[in-house]
Amino acid sequence: MEHWEDFLTNASTADMWTANGYIKNPVGDAGKPRIPSLKANKTDKSAKVDTNAEKASLLATVFFPKKPERQASPTLSAQIKRVTMDPDLNWKAQETAAVSKAHKWVTLFKRLARTTGGLNGTLMRQLYRSVGLPKLTYAADLWYEPPHIKPNNKKRSGSVRVLGQLQRIQRMAAIAITGALKSTAGDVLDIHANLIPIEIYMESLRRRAYIRICTLPTNHILNRTVQIAYMNKDIIKMQLSPIQQMVSAYRDIDPDRVEKIGHSKRPVYFKPVYLTETAPTRQASITAEKEDKARFKIYTDGSGINGQVGAAATLYEGNQQEPTAIRHYHLGPTTKYTTYDAEWIGLLLAVWLITTVLEQGRIGISNISVYVDNQSVIKTLDNTRPGPAQHITDAFQTIAESTRTKGPRIKKFDIKWISAHSEVARNERVDEEAKAAAAGSTSPEDNLPEKLQQPLPYSKSALVQAAKAEAKQKWKEKWQKSDRRPRLEEIDEEFPCKTYMRVCRLLPRHQASRLIQLRTGHIPLNDYLHKRKLAQTNKCKKCRSGQRETLQHFLFECPAYRKQRVIMDRAHKDARHNLKSILKDVRYTTAVLQYIDQTGRLPKKYHQPER
């Protein structure tokens, strides 16, 4: 073995190549052997290896990795970030996986809706919206394309098949939330469960995903992608990427006009030139403002009125009754900007007043207080993380930092919270000025900071709120066309049925289930079951009068429940025997549900018969 060790120690590159060549093309052993003789241990015996081919094979076995026992075989799909990719990038595999996962979840979800001891509808709805829908719609902006009809085509294109599956899944969830029977119409289930129809929800979700992509900073890889797609939106292509599809669908949103929200945040060691103060209560904020002895006070406010947004700031010195300076700025419509943006603009105008109107020698010497009636703005000042209105925040910090070298004190001004509508004269005055700004009043450009001398980018929050409002309006228009709307509006004109959900929150699960069955008319009595071939007869088996067991007969006519009906009629007073009037009033509805429990006709736990 020592010869073998010497060979390995002194072997050159050429020797190793020669040994490797013996494996590929074994040669004879004539001539001088290049590799010394070896001993190979096989089981319990040792064997001497003399031929070059055997020596080379042994060398490869010992010093080179063995051939794997399992061979990797190609697959038709791969999962990246929980998104299943397929060779054709048609997202069929991801659609199947998403629907399968959602179906399994809804099956488990239904177990929580037992009529005896199950969760109430409000909790079930919250669970579905917070857990079920995110599971169902994960990465939907990639794999879901709203169904549409292309020019010169009759059939719908897009995610037609998967949409039908999503509708069935939401229907199962709505039945579990409300406790209705399976035959109840889907639009009636949605309005009672306060669930936006899934096709409208998916469209809104996709629009919000596009808005989120538009807010990516300029150094993000997708920022340039979405800009190019928007510039080429009118070019006809056979196959569009998901981003190109969204750009084509939402042409009213220009990525360059949407605010950018970066990922960087201020360093933890950053020390601002201001201090923030938030009073614990409304009255405490009013008292603190009254006791404030600061020489200069600035009041800011943002207002949204009549669909428009504006901001204002007023500067007071000493005990003056009228402001020394006023600044206005009109942002635009509420579909593009929020009152939160306006509050930030008000604060930006305040720091601009400090640096332009006040005598510069007083900064860092005299006390300056800035009053804001929005606590979210003050919390954002203390929070270093980026978020909505970040571009306004950066402009505010830039102007505030310009005062750092002025005056001997590090702190230049205080930012304090004061309750809105606090009957403080100066705060009420700035509220009026903000409303004037919302109506269209704007100060001359020379009196505004550079940030406000150019159009402001659209607010992400406003665009998202507009998308949600548009989705709700589409839902309302769809419900207006429903054949079932007139019947439901006879007992409840509210859209959606939020009062009904509040009532159900106070009822036991089985009574909440009975309530929607009364409202929809889908209730397991013999007349209803017989029409669906789930009962042998439609007659009432309790009174044996040959009458059909309808809801009217069960509640108001059947003599078998005369004693229970007397108690119910006493509670209903003038509305007795009028189901529409009874279901309109919560007090009367409770008496009906108690009547159903007392008769024992409908068990708490109902199992639908097999056909």
GROMACS .gro file of C-alpha atoms in nm, residues 253-607:
model
  355
  253ILE     CA    1  -5.390   5.479  -1.432
  254ASP     CA    2  -5.060   5.618  -1.560
  255PRO     CA    3  -4.767   5.462  -1.366
  256ASP     CA    4  -4.572   5.789  -1.389
  257ARG     CA    5  -4.854   5.976  -1.213
  258VAL     CA    6  -4.876   5.737  -0.915
  259GLU     CA    7  -4.673   5.805  -0.600
  260LYS     CA    8  -4.363   5.590  -0.544
  261ILE     CA    9  -4.313   5.415  -0.212
  262GLY     CA   10  -3.953   5.312  -0.156
  263HIS     CA   11  -3.811   5.042   0.065
  264SER     CA   12  -3.547   5.246   0.250
  265LYS     CA   13  -3.616   5.406   0.585
  266ARG     CA   14  -3.453   5.674   0.794
  267PRO     CA   15  -3.159   5.554   1.002
  268VAL     CA   16  -3.229   5.485   1.368
  269TYR     CA   17  -2.973   5.744   1.475
  270PHE     CA   18  -3.158   6.023   1.291
  271LYS     CA   19  -3.248   6.306   1.532
  272PRO     CA   20  -3.510   6.545   1.389
  273VAL     CA   21  -3.517   6.917   1.459
  274TYR     CA   22  -3.865   6.890   1.609
  275LEU     CA   23  -4.041   6.709   1.893
  276THR     CA   24  -4.386   6.551   1.876
  277GLU     CA   25  -4.648   6.553   2.149
  278THR     CA   26  -4.983   6.372   2.161
  279ALA     CA   27  -5.223   6.443   2.448
  280PRO     CA   28  -5.392   6.136   2.601
  281THR     CA   29  -5.747   6.275   2.567
  282ARG     CA   30  -5.943   6.527   2.364
  283GLN     CA   31  -5.990   6.760   2.660
  284ALA     CA   32  -5.621   6.735   2.750
  285SER     CA   33  -5.525   6.851   2.400
  286ILE     CA   34  -5.756   7.153   2.430
  287THR     CA   35  -5.615   7.240   2.773
  288ALA     CA   36  -5.256   7.204   2.652
  289GLU     CA   37  -5.321   7.440   2.359
  290LYS     CA   38  -5.474   7.696   2.593
  291GLU     CA   39  -5.175   7.683   2.829
  292ASP     CA   40  -4.916   7.690   2.549
  293LYS     CA   41  -4.700   8.005   2.583
  294ALA     CA   42  -4.520   7.968   2.249
  295ARG     CA   43  -4.465   8.298   2.067
  296PHE     CA   44  -4.556   8.153   1.726
  297LYS     CA   45  -4.837   7.905   1.667
  298ILE     CA   46  -4.924   7.741   1.337
  299TYR     CA   47  -5.248   7.548   1.282
  300THR     CA   48  -5.288   7.300   0.998
  301ASP     CA   49  -5.578   7.101   0.857
  302GLY     CA   50  -5.680   6.891   0.559
  303SER     CA   51  -6.035   6.864   0.431
  304GLY     CA   52  -6.228   6.648   0.189
  305ILE     CA   53  -6.565   6.790   0.087
  306ASN     CA   54  -6.789   6.752  -0.218
  307GLY     CA   55  -6.548   6.504  -0.371
  308GLN     CA   56  -6.248   6.743  -0.353
  309VAL     CA   57  -5.947   6.760  -0.121
  310GLY     CA   58  -5.758   7.065   0.008
  311ALA     CA   59  -5.522   7.175   0.285
  312ALA     CA   60  -5.440   7.496   0.470
  313ALA     CA   61  -5.205   7.637   0.734
  314THR     CA   62  -5.239   7.957   0.941
  315LEU     CA   63  -4.965   8.139   1.134
  316TYR     CA   64  -5.031   8.341   1.452
  317GLU     CA   65  -4.792   8.550   1.660
  318GLY     CA   66  -4.863   8.614   2.025
  319ASN     CA   67  -5.227   8.684   2.107
  320GLN     CA   68  -5.330   8.797   1.760
  321GLN     CA   69  -5.689   8.724   1.667
  322GLU     CA   70  -5.621   8.717   1.294
  323PRO     CA   71  -5.348   8.506   1.131
  324THR     CA   72  -5.027   8.668   1.015
  325ALA     CA   73  -5.012   8.442   0.709
  326ILE     CA   74  -5.238   8.185   0.542
  327ARG     CA   75  -5.147   7.923   0.285
  328HIS     CA   76  -5.394   7.716   0.078
  329TYR     CA   77  -5.342   7.422  -0.154
  330HIS     CA   78  -5.602   7.236  -0.361
  331LEU     CA   79  -5.497   6.873  -0.421
  332GLY     CA   80  -5.775   6.741  -0.646
  333PRO     CA   81  -6.058   6.484  -0.642
  334THR     CA   82  -6.102   6.224  -0.368
  335THR     CA   83  -6.054   5.951  -0.629
  336LYS     CA   84  -5.689   6.061  -0.660
  337TYR     CA   85  -5.605   6.203  -0.315
  338THR     CA   86  -5.704   6.139   0.047
  339THR     CA   87  -5.755   6.362   0.348
  340TYR     CA   88  -5.442   6.195   0.491
  341ASP     CA   89  -5.245   6.345   0.201
  342ALA     CA   90  -5.411   6.679   0.275
  343GLU     CA   91  -5.307   6.663   0.642
  344TRP     CA   92  -4.948   6.606   0.531
  345ILE     CA   93  -4.971   6.898   0.287
  346GLY     CA   94  -5.092   7.113   0.577
  347LEU     CA   95  -4.785   7.016   0.778
  348LEU     CA   96  -4.563   7.086   0.476
  349LEU     CA   97  -4.718   7.433   0.447
  350ALA     CA   98  -4.654   7.487   0.819
  351VAL     CA   99  -4.280   7.419   0.798
  352TRP     CA  100  -4.271   7.632   0.482
  353LEU     CA  101  -4.421   7.922   0.679
  354ILE     CA  102  -4.151   7.876   0.943
  355THR     CA  103  -3.870   7.902   0.687
  356THR     CA  104  -4.015   8.183   0.473
  357VAL     CA  105  -4.245   8.406   0.680
  358LEU     CA  106  -4.086   8.402   1.024
  359GLU     CA  107  -3.779   8.611   1.089
  360GLN     CA  108  -3.496   8.363   1.040
  361GLY     CA  109  -3.316   8.488   1.348
  362ARG     CA  110  -3.608   8.370   1.565
  363ILE     CA  111  -3.580   8.006   1.453
  364GLY     CA  112  -3.406   7.808   1.724
  365ILE     CA  113  -3.459   8.088   1.976
  366SER     CA  114  -3.834   8.153   2.003
  367ASN     CA  115  -4.077   7.874   2.084
  368ILE     CA  116  -4.280   7.758   1.783
  369SER     CA  117  -4.578   7.520   1.808
  370VAL     CA  118  -4.740   7.347   1.510
  371TYR     CA  119  -5.086   7.201   1.575
  372VAL     CA  120  -5.216   6.903   1.376
  373ASP     CA  121  -5.557   6.741   1.429
  374ASN     CA  122  -5.456   6.404   1.279
  375GLN     CA  123  -5.276   6.158   1.507
  376SER     CA  124  -5.177   5.931   1.215
  377VAL     CA  125  -4.952   6.205   1.078
  378ILE     CA  126  -4.775   6.243   1.412
  379LYS     CA  127  -4.731   5.866   1.442
  380THR     CA  128  -4.579   5.858   1.094
  381LEU     CA  129  -4.329   6.125   1.200
  382ASP     CA  130  -4.214   5.897   1.482
  383ASN     CA  131  -4.211   5.590   1.255
  384THR     CA  132  -3.914   5.550   1.021
  385ARG     CA  133  -4.080   5.299   0.789
  386PRO     CA  134  -4.191   5.412   0.440
  387GLY     CA  135  -4.559   5.425   0.352
  388PRO     CA  136  -4.829   5.627   0.173
  389ALA     CA  137  -4.758   5.998   0.118
  390GLN     CA  138  -4.386   5.922   0.148
  391HIS     CA  139  -4.299   6.183  -0.116
  392ILE     CA  140  -4.468   6.453   0.096
  393THR     CA  141  -4.294   6.325   0.408
  394ASP     CA  142  -3.956   6.351   0.234
  395ALA     CA  143  -4.031   6.707   0.121
  396PHE     CA  144  -4.128   6.801   0.478
  397GLN     CA  145  -3.809   6.649   0.621
  398THR     CA  146  -3.596   6.830   0.361
  399ILE     CA  147  -3.739   7.171   0.453
  400ALA     CA  148  -3.723   7.094   0.825
  401GLU     CA  149  -3.356   6.992   0.795
  402SER     CA  150  -3.278   7.328   0.634
  403THR     CA  151  -3.338   7.490   0.976
  404ARG     CA  152  -3.085   7.271   1.160
  405THR     CA  153  -2.807   7.532   1.142
  406LYS     CA  154  -3.031   7.819   1.252
  407GLY     CA  155  -3.030   7.926   1.617
  408PRO     CA  156  -2.846   7.779   1.915
  409ARG     CA  157  -3.107   7.515   2.006
  410ILE     CA  158  -3.125   7.176   1.836
  411LYS     CA  159  -3.505   7.173   1.863
  412LYS     CA  160  -3.656   7.429   1.628
  413PHE     CA  161  -4.030   7.364   1.677
  414ASP     CA  162  -4.287   7.134   1.837
  415ILE     CA  163  -4.557   6.936   1.655
  416LYS     CA  164  -4.862   6.881   1.877
  417TRP     CA  165  -5.195   6.709   1.838
  418ILE     CA  166  -5.517   6.900   1.895
  419SER     CA  167  -5.859   6.742   1.867
  420ALA     CA  168  -6.062   6.833   1.560
  421HIS     CA  169  -6.382   7.034   1.614
  422SER     CA  170  -6.255   7.128   1.958
  423GLU     CA  171  -6.418   7.475   1.954
  424VAL     CA  172  -6.074   7.634   1.970
  425ALA     CA  173  -6.114   7.951   1.763
  426ARG     CA  174  -5.785   7.927   1.575
  427ASN     CA  175  -5.833   7.558   1.500
  428GLU     CA  176  -6.186   7.620   1.373
  429ARG     CA  177  -6.050   7.900   1.152
  430VAL     CA  178  -5.797   7.673   0.981
  431ASP     CA  179  -6.075   7.418   0.929
  432GLU     CA  180  -6.269   7.681   0.731
  433GLU     CA  181  -5.956   7.766   0.532
  434ALA     CA  182  -5.902   7.396   0.451
  435LYS     CA  183  -6.260   7.372   0.322
  436ALA     CA  184  -6.193   7.676   0.105
  437ALA     CA  185  -5.885   7.501  -0.032
  438ALA     CA  186  -6.094   7.190  -0.105
  439ALA     CA  187  -6.333   7.415  -0.297
  440GLY     CA  188  -6.044   7.516  -0.524
  441SER     CA  189  -5.852   7.794  -0.347
  442THR     CA  190  -5.472   7.773  -0.390
  443SER     CA  191  -5.204   8.023  -0.290
  444PRO     CA  192  -4.978   8.171  -0.562
  445GLU     CA  193  -4.684   7.951  -0.662
  446ASP     CA  194  -4.435   8.200  -0.514
  447ASN     CA  195  -4.589   8.137  -0.171
  448LEU     CA  196  -4.569   7.758  -0.199
  449PRO     CA  197  -4.277   7.517  -0.158
  450GLU     CA  198  -4.120   7.373  -0.472
  451LYS     CA  199  -4.292   7.038  -0.410
  452LEU     CA  200  -4.634   7.203  -0.453
  453GLN     CA  201  -4.542   7.402  -0.763
  454GLN     CA  202  -4.589   7.092  -0.979
  455PRO     CA  203  -4.872   6.835  -0.999
  456LEU     CA  204  -4.872   6.593  -0.708
  457PRO     CA  205  -4.860   6.220  -0.788
  458TYR     CA  206  -5.178   6.025  -0.723
  459SER     CA  207  -5.221   5.867  -0.382
  460LYS     CA  208  -5.208   5.488  -0.365
  461SER     CA  209  -5.465   5.485  -0.085
  462ALA     CA  210  -5.708   5.699  -0.286
  463LEU     CA  211  -5.674   5.477  -0.594
  464VAL     CA  212  -5.733   5.164  -0.385
  465GLN     CA  213  -6.038   5.319  -0.216
  466ALA     CA  214  -6.173   5.419  -0.557
  467ALA     CA  215  -6.124   5.062  -0.682
  468LYS     CA  216  -6.318   4.925  -0.384
  469ALA     CA  217  -6.596   5.181  -0.431
  470GLU     CA  218  -6.618   5.092  -0.800
  471ALA     CA  219  -6.644   4.721  -0.713
  472LYS     CA  220  -6.929   4.789  -0.471
  473GLN     CA  221  -7.107   5.001  -0.731
  474LYS     CA  222  -7.079   4.719  -0.987
  475TRP     CA  223  -7.222   4.479  -0.728
  476LYS     CA  224  -7.512   4.714  -0.664
  477GLU     CA  225  -7.586   4.748  -1.036
  478LYS     CA  226  -7.579   4.370  -1.072
  479TRP     CA  227  -7.820   4.331  -0.780
  480GLN     CA  228  -8.056   4.590  -0.931
  481LYS     CA  229  -8.094   4.361  -1.234
  482SER     CA  230  -8.162   4.048  -1.026
  483ASP     CA  231  -8.508   3.889  -1.046
  484ARG     CA  232  -8.493   3.817  -0.671
  485ARG     CA  233  -8.439   4.179  -0.566
  486PRO     CA  234  -8.809   4.289  -0.557
  487ARG     CA  235  -8.909   4.003  -0.326
  488LEU     CA  236  -8.625   4.068  -0.080
  489GLU     CA  237  -8.682   4.445  -0.081
  490GLU     CA  238  -9.035   4.385   0.045
  491ILE     CA  239  -8.880   4.298   0.382
  492ASP     CA  240  -8.536   4.463   0.364
  493GLU     CA  241  -8.426   4.745   0.132
  494GLU     CA  242  -8.076   4.769   0.278
  495PHE     CA  243  -7.783   4.689   0.049
  496PRO     CA  244  -7.604   4.483   0.162
  497CYS     CA  245  -7.801   4.341   0.456
  498LYS     CA  246  -7.577   4.472   0.736
  499THR     CA  247  -7.861   4.507   0.988
  500TYR     CA  248  -7.947   4.142   0.931
  501MET     CA  249  -7.586   4.046   1.010
  502ARG     CA  250  -7.595   4.251   1.332
  503VAL     CA  251  -7.914   4.073   1.437
  504CYS     CA  252  -7.761   3.732   1.360
  505ARG     CA  253  -7.463   3.817   1.579
  506LEU     CA  254  -7.696   3.815   1.883
  507LEU     CA  255  -7.883   3.496   1.789
  508PRO     CA  256  -7.790   3.133   1.850
  509ARG     CA  257  -7.655   2.966   1.541
  510HIS     CA  258  -7.967   2.758   1.472
  511GLN     CA  259  -8.195   3.064   1.499
  512ALA     CA  260  -7.974   3.263   1.262
  513SER     CA  261  -8.006   2.977   1.016
  514ARG     CA  262  -8.385   2.980   1.050
  515LEU     CA  263  -8.393   3.357   0.998
  516ILE     CA  264  -8.235   3.349   0.653
  517GLN     CA  265  -8.458   3.056   0.561
  518LEU     CA  266  -8.760   3.270   0.652
  519ARG     CA  267  -8.626   3.565   0.453
  520THR     CA  268  -8.553   3.361   0.141
  521GLY     CA  269  -8.849   3.122   0.160
  522HIS     CA  270  -8.612   2.825   0.133
  523ILE     CA  271  -8.713   2.640   0.451
  524PRO     CA  272  -8.734   2.261   0.495
  525LEU     CA  273  -9.113   2.221   0.515
  526ASN     CA  274  -9.294   1.948   0.319
  527ASP     CA  275  -9.422   2.178   0.044
  528TYR     CA  276  -9.068   2.300  -0.026
  529LEU     CA  277  -8.911   1.954   0.000
  530HIS     CA  278  -9.173   1.786  -0.220
  531LYS     CA  279  -9.107   2.026  -0.508
  532ARG     CA  280  -8.743   1.916  -0.501
  533LYS     CA  281  -8.832   1.546  -0.470
  534LEU     CA  282  -8.694   1.533  -0.115
  535ALA     CA  283  -9.025   1.441   0.054
  536GLN     CA  284  -9.298   1.193  -0.040
  537THR     CA  285  -9.583   1.440   0.018
  538ASN     CA  286  -9.637   1.813   0.039
  539LYS     CA  287  -9.914   1.778   0.301
  540CYS     CA  288  -9.889   1.880   0.665
  541LYS     CA  289  -9.849   1.567   0.878
  542LYS     CA  290  -9.929   1.740   1.207
  543CYS     CA  291 -10.286   1.858   1.155
  544ARG     CA  292 -10.387   1.595   0.893
  545SER     CA  293 -10.618   1.849   0.729
  546GLY     CA  294 -10.489   1.782   0.381
  547GLN     CA  295 -10.340   2.132   0.363
  548ARG     CA  296 -10.002   2.187   0.197
  549GLU     CA  297  -9.734   2.255   0.456
  550THR     CA  298  -9.633   2.596   0.331
  551LEU     CA  299  -9.463   2.864   0.539
  552GLN     CA  300  -9.794   3.049   0.569
  553HIS     CA  301  -9.969   2.733   0.695
  554PHE     CA  302  -9.693   2.646   0.941
  555LEU     CA  303  -9.670   2.994   1.097
  556PHE     CA  304 -10.030   3.115   1.097
  557GLU     CA  305 -10.281   2.838   1.018
  558CYS     CA  306 -10.183   2.491   1.145
  559PRO     CA  307 -10.410   2.403   1.444
  560ALA     CA  308 -10.147   2.170   1.587
  561TYR     CA  309  -9.947   2.474   1.706
  562ARG     CA  310 -10.238   2.683   1.836
  563LYS     CA  311 -10.092   2.729   2.187
  564GLN     CA  312  -9.751   2.842   2.061
  565ARG     CA  313  -9.917   3.075   1.809
  566VAL     CA  314 -10.112   3.257   2.080
  567ILE     CA  315  -9.785   3.358   2.247
  568MET     CA  316  -9.637   3.471   1.914
  569ASP     CA  317  -9.948   3.672   1.816
  570ARG     CA  318  -9.944   3.849   2.151
  571ALA     CA  319  -9.591   3.971   2.076
  572HIS     CA  320  -9.671   4.067   1.717
  573LYS     CA  321  -9.975   4.280   1.806
  574ASP     CA  322 -10.104   4.453   1.491
  575ALA     CA  323  -9.845   4.283   1.268
  576ARG     CA  324  -9.967   3.931   1.342
  577HIS     CA  325 -10.013   3.699   1.045
  578ASN     CA  326  -9.823   3.944   0.820
  579LEU     CA  327  -9.487   3.783   0.748
  580LYS     CA  328  -9.346   4.083   0.559
  581SER     CA  329  -9.417   4.320   0.848
  582ILE     CA  330  -9.282   4.068   1.098
  583LEU     CA  331  -8.951   4.021   0.918
  584LYS     CA  332  -8.902   4.399   0.892
  585ASP     CA  333  -8.896   4.443   1.272
  586VAL     CA  334  -8.626   4.282   1.486
  587ARG     CA  335  -8.860   4.242   1.787
  588TYR     CA  336  -9.121   4.060   1.582
  589THR     CA  337  -8.856   3.841   1.420
  590THR     CA  338  -8.738   3.720   1.760
  591ALA     CA  339  -9.092   3.610   1.848
  592VAL     CA  340  -9.118   3.408   1.525
  593LEU     CA  341  -8.790   3.230   1.596
  594GLN     CA  342  -8.906   3.145   1.948
  595TYR     CA  343  -9.231   3.009   1.802
  596ILE     CA  344  -9.035   2.780   1.566
  597ASP     CA  345  -8.826   2.649   1.857
  598GLN     CA  346  -9.135   2.587   2.073
  599THR     CA  347  -9.316   2.388   1.803
  600GLY     CA  348  -9.022   2.152   1.757
  601ARG     CA  349  -9.121   2.113   1.391
  602LEU     CA  350  -8.777   2.211   1.259
  603PRO     CA  351  -8.490   2.043   1.445
  604LYS     CA  352  -8.183   2.246   1.535
  605LYS     CA  353  -7.966   2.014   1.329
  606TYR     CA  354  -8.111   1.960   0.982
  607HIS     CA  355  -7.980   1.703   0.735
   0.00000   0.00000   0.00000
